[in-house]
PDB file of C-alpha atoms in Angstrom:
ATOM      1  CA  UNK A   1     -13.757  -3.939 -11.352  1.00  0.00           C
ATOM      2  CA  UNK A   2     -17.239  -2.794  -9.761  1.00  0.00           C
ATOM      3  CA  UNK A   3     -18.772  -6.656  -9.812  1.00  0.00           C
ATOM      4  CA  UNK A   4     -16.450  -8.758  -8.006  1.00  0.00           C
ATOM      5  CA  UNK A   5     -16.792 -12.329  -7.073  1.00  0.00           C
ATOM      6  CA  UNK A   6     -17.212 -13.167  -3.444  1.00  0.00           C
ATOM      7  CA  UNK A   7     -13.523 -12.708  -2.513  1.00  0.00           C
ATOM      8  CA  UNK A   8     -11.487 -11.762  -5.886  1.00  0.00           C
ATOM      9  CA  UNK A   9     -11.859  -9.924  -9.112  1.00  0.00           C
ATOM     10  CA  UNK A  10     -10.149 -11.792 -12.259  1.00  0.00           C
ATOM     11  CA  UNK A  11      -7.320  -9.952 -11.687  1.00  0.00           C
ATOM     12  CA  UNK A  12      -6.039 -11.471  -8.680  1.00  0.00           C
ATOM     13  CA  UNK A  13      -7.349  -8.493  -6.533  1.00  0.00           C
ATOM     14  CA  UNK A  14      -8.005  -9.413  -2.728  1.00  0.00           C
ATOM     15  CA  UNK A  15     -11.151  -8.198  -0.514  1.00  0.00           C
ATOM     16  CA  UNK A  16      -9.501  -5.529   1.922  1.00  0.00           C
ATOM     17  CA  UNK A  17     -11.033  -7.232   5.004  1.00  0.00           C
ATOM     18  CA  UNK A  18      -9.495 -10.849   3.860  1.00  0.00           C
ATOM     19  CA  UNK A  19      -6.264  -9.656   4.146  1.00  0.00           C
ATOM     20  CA  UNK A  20      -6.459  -8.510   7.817  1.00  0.00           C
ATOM     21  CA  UNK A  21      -4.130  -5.668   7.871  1.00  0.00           C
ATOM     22  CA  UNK A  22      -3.232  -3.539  10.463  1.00  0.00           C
ATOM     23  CA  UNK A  23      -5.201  -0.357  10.751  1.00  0.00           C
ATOM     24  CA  UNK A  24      -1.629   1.250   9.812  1.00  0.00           C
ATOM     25  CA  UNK A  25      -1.270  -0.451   6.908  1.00  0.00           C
ATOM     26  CA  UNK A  26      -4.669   0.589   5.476  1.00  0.00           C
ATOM     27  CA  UNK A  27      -3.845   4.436   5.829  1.00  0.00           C
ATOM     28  CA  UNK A  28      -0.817   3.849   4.059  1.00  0.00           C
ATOM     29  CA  UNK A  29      -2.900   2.185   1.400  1.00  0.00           C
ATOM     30  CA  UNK A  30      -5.021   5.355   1.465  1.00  0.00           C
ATOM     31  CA  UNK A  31      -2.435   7.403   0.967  1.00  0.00           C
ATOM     32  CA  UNK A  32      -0.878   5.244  -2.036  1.00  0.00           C
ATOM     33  CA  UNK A  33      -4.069   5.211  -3.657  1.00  0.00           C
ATOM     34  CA  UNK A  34      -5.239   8.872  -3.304  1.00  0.00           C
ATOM     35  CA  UNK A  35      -1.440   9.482  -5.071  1.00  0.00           C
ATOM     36  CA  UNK A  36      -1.815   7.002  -7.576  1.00  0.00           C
ATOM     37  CA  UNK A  37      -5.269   8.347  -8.361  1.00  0.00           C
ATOM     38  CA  UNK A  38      -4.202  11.840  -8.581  1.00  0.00           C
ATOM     39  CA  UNK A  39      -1.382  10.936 -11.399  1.00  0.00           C
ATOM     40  CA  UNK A  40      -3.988   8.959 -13.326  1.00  0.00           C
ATOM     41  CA  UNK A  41      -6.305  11.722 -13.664  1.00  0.00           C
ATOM     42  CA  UNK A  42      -9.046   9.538 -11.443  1.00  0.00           C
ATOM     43  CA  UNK A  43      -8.984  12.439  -8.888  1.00  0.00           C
ATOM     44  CA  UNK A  44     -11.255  15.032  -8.707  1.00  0.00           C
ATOM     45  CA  UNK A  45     -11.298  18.163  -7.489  1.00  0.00           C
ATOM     46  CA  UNK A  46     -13.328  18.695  -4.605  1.00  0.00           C
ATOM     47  CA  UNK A  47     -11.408  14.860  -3.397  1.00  0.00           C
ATOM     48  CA  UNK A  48      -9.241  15.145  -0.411  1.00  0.00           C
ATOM     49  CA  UNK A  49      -5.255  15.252  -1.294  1.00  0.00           C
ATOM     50  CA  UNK A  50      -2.597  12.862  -0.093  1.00  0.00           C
ATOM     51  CA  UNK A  51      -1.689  15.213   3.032  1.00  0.00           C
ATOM     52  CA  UNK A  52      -5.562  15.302   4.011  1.00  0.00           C
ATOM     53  CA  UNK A  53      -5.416  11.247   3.473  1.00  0.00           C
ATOM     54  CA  UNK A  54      -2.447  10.841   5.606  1.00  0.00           C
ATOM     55  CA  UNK A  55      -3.507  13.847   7.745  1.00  0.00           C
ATOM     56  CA  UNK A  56      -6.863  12.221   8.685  1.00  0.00           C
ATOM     57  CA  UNK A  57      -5.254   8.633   9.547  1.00  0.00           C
ATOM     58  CA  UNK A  58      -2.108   9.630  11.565  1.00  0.00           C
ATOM     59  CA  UNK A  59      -2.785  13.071  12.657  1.00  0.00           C
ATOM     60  CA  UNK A  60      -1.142  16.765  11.422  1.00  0.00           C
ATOM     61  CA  UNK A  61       2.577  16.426  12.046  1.00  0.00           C
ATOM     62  CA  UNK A  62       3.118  13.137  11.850  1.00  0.00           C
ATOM     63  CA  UNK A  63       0.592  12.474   8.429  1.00  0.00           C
ATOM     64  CA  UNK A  64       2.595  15.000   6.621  1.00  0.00           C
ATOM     65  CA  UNK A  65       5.713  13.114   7.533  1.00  0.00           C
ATOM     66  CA  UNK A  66       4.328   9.505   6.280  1.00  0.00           C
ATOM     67  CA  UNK A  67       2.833  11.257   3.333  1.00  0.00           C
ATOM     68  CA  UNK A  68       6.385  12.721   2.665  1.00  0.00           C
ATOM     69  CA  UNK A  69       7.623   9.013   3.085  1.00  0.00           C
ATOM     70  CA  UNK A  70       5.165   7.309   1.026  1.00  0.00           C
ATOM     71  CA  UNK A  71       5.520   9.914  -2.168  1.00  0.00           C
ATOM     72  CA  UNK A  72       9.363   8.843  -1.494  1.00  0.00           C
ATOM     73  CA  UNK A  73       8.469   5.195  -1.493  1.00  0.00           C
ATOM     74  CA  UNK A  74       6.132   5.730  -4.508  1.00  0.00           C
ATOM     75  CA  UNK A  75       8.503   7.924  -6.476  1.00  0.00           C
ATOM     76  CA  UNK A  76      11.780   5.486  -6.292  1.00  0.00           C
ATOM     77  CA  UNK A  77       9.191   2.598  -7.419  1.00  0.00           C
ATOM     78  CA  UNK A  78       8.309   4.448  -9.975  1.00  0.00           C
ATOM     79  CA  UNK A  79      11.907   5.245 -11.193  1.00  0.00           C
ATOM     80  CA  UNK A  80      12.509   1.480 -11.615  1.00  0.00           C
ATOM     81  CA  UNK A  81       9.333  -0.340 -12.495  1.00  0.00           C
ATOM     82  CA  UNK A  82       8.090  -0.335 -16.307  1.00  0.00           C
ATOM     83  CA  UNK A  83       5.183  -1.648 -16.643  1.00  0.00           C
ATOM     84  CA  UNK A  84       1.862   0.085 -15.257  1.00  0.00           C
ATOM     85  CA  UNK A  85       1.133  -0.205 -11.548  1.00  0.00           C
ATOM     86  CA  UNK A  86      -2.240  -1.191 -11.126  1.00  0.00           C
ATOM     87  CA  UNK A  87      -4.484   0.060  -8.088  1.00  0.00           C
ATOM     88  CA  UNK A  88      -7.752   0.512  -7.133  1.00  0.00           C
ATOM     89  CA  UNK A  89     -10.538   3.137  -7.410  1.00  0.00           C
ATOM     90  CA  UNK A  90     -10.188   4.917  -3.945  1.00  0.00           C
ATOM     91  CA  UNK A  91     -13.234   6.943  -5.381  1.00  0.00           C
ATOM     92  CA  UNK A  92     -15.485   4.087  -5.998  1.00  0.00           C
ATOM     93  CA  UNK A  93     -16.791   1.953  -2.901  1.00  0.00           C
ATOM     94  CA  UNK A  94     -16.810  -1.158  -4.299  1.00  0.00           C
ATOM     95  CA  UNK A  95     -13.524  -1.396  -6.302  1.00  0.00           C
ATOM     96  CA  UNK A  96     -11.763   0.306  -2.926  1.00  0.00           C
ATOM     97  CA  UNK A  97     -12.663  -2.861  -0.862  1.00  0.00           C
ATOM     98  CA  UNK A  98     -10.270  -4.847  -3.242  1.00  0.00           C
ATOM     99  CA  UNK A  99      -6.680  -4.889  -2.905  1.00  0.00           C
ATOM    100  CA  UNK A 100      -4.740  -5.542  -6.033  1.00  0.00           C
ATOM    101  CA  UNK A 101      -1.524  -7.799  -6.433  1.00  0.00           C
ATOM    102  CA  UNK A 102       0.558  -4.924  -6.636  1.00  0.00           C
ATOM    103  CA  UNK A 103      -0.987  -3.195  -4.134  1.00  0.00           C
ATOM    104  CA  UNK A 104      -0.340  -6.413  -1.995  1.00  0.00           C
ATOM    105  CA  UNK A 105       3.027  -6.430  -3.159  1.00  0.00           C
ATOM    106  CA  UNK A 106       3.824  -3.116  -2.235  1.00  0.00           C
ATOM    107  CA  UNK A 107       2.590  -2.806   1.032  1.00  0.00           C
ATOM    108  CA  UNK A 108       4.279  -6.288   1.867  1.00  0.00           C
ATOM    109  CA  UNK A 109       7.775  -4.804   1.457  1.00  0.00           C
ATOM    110  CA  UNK A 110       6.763  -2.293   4.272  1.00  0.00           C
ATOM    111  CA  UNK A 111       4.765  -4.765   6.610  1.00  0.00           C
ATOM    112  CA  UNK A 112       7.479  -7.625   6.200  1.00  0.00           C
ATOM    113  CA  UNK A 113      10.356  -4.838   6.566  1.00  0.00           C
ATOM    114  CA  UNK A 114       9.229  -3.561  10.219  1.00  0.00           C
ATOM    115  CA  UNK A 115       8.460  -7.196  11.299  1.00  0.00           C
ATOM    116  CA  UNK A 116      12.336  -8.135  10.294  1.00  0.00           C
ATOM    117  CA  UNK A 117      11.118 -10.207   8.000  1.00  0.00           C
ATOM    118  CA  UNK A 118      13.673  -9.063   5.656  1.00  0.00           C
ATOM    119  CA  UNK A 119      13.757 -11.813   2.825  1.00  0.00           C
ATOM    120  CA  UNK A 120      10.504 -11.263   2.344  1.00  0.00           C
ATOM    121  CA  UNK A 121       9.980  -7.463   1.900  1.00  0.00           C
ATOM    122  CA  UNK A 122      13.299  -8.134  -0.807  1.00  0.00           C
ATOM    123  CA  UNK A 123      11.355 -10.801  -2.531  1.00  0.00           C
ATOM    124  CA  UNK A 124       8.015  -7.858  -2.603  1.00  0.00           C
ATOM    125  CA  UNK A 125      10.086  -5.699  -3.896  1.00  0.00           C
ATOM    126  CA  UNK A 126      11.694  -7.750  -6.600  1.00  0.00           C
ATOM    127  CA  UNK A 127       8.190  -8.435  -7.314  1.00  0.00           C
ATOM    128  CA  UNK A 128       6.594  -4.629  -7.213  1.00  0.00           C
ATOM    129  CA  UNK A 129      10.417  -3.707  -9.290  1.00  0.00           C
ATOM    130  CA  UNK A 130       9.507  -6.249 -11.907  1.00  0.00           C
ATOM    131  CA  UNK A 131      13.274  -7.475 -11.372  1.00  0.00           C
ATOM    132  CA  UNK A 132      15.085  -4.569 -11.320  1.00  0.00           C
ATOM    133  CA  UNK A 133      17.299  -2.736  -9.044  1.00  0.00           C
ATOM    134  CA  UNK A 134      14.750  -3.214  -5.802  1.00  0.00           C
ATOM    135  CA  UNK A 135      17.516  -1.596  -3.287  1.00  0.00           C
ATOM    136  CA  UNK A 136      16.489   1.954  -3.401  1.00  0.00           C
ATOM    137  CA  UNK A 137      12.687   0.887  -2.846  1.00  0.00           C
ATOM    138  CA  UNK A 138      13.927  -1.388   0.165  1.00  0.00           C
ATOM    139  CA  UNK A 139      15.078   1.359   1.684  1.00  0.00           C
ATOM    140  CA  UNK A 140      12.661   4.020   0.965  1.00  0.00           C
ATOM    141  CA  UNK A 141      10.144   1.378   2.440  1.00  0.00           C
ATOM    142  CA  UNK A 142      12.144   0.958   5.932  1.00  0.00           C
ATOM    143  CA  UNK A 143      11.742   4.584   6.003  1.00  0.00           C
ATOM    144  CA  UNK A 144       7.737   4.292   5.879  1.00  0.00           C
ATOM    145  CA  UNK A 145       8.029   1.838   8.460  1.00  0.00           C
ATOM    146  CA  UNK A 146      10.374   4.211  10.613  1.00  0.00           C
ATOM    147  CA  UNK A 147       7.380   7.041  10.873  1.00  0.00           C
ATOM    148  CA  UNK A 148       4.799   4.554  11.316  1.00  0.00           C
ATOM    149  CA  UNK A 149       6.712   2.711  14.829  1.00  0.00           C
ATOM    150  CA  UNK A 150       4.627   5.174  16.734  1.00  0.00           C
ATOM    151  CA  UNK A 151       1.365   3.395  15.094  1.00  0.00           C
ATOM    152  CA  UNK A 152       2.690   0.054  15.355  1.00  0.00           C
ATOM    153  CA  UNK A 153       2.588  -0.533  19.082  1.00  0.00           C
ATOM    154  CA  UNK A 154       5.472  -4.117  18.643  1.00  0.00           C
ATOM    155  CA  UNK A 155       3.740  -6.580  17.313  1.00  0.00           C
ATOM    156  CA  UNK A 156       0.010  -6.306  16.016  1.00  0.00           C
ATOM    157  CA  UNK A 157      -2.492  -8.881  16.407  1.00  0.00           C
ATOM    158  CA  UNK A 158      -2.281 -10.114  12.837  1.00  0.00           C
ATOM    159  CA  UNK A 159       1.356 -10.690  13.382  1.00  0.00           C
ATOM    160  CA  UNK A 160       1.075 -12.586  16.655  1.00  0.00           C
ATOM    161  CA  UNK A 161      -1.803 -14.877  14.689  1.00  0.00           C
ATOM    162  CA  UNK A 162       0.337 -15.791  12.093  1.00  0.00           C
ATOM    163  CA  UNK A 163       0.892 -12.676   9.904  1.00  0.00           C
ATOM    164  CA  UNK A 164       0.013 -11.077   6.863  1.00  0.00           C
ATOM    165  CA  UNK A 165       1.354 -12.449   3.493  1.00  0.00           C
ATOM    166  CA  UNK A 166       0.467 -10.448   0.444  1.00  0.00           C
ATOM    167  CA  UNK A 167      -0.789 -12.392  -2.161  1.00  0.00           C
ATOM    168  CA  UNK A 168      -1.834 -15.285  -0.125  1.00  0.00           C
ATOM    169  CA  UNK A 169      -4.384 -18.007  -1.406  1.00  0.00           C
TER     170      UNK A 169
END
């Protein structure tokens, strides 16, 4: 995962700055990745925790509250999917740059929830769920997207030029 072609790894993975997301949206991938990392045993120990991660990108009471949100979101995925969610490195600076198809997925359920695009954060999350039940996630991702509508500001740039589409050629 450290030598990537120009845009793409062979597994699909996109380059973080291709995708255009709002600054929001790359805390929360942050956040998702410093928790995925500490599960997989990636972490170590003088790395910052998911409450520093969230802490540094939204502030003190309000990072603790989208940290809270995104273990939540995280946690109900988790509870459904069965197959291994794949992420990348947070710790290494070239893997962190890419964006894998389940991270896309993931974060497309949030970003296409708060725009109302609601077909297509159910179709992400059929996708992140692998088929199975996606309600719960649905739902714990509207509530990321409720304590991020401070961040948000209405629409963001990307939106208003077309949007952001996870997994997009």
């Amino acid at each position: 995962m450290c030598a990537p072609d120009e845009n793409r790894d062979k597994d699909g993975a996109i380059r973080l700055a291709e995708l255009q997301l709002p600054h929001d949206m790359i805390g929360i991938l942050e956040i998702m990745r410093t928790l995925f990392s500490s599960w997989s045993g990636l972490k170590k120990p003088d790395t910052f925790t998911t409450t520093d991660v969230a802490e540094a990108w939204f502030g003190r009471g309000t990072g603790l509250a989208v940290a809270g949100k995104v273990i939540e979101l995280v946690n109900t995925m988790r509870q459904v999917r069965r197959s291994t969610f794949r992420f990348s490195n947070p710790l290494c600076p070239v893997c962190r740059e890419l964006v894998t198809p389940h991270e896309q997925a993931l974060l497309g359920i949030i970003y296409h929830g708060r725009s109302g695009q609601n077909a297509k954060a159910r179709a992400a999350a059929i996708i992140v769920c692998e088929g199975f039940d996606e309600v719960g996630v649905v739902a714990a991702a509207q509530a990321v997207a409720e304590v991020l509508r401070p961040f948000s500001n209405g629409r963001s740039s990307v939106e208003t030029a077309g949007g952001w589409s996870h997994g997009r050629s």
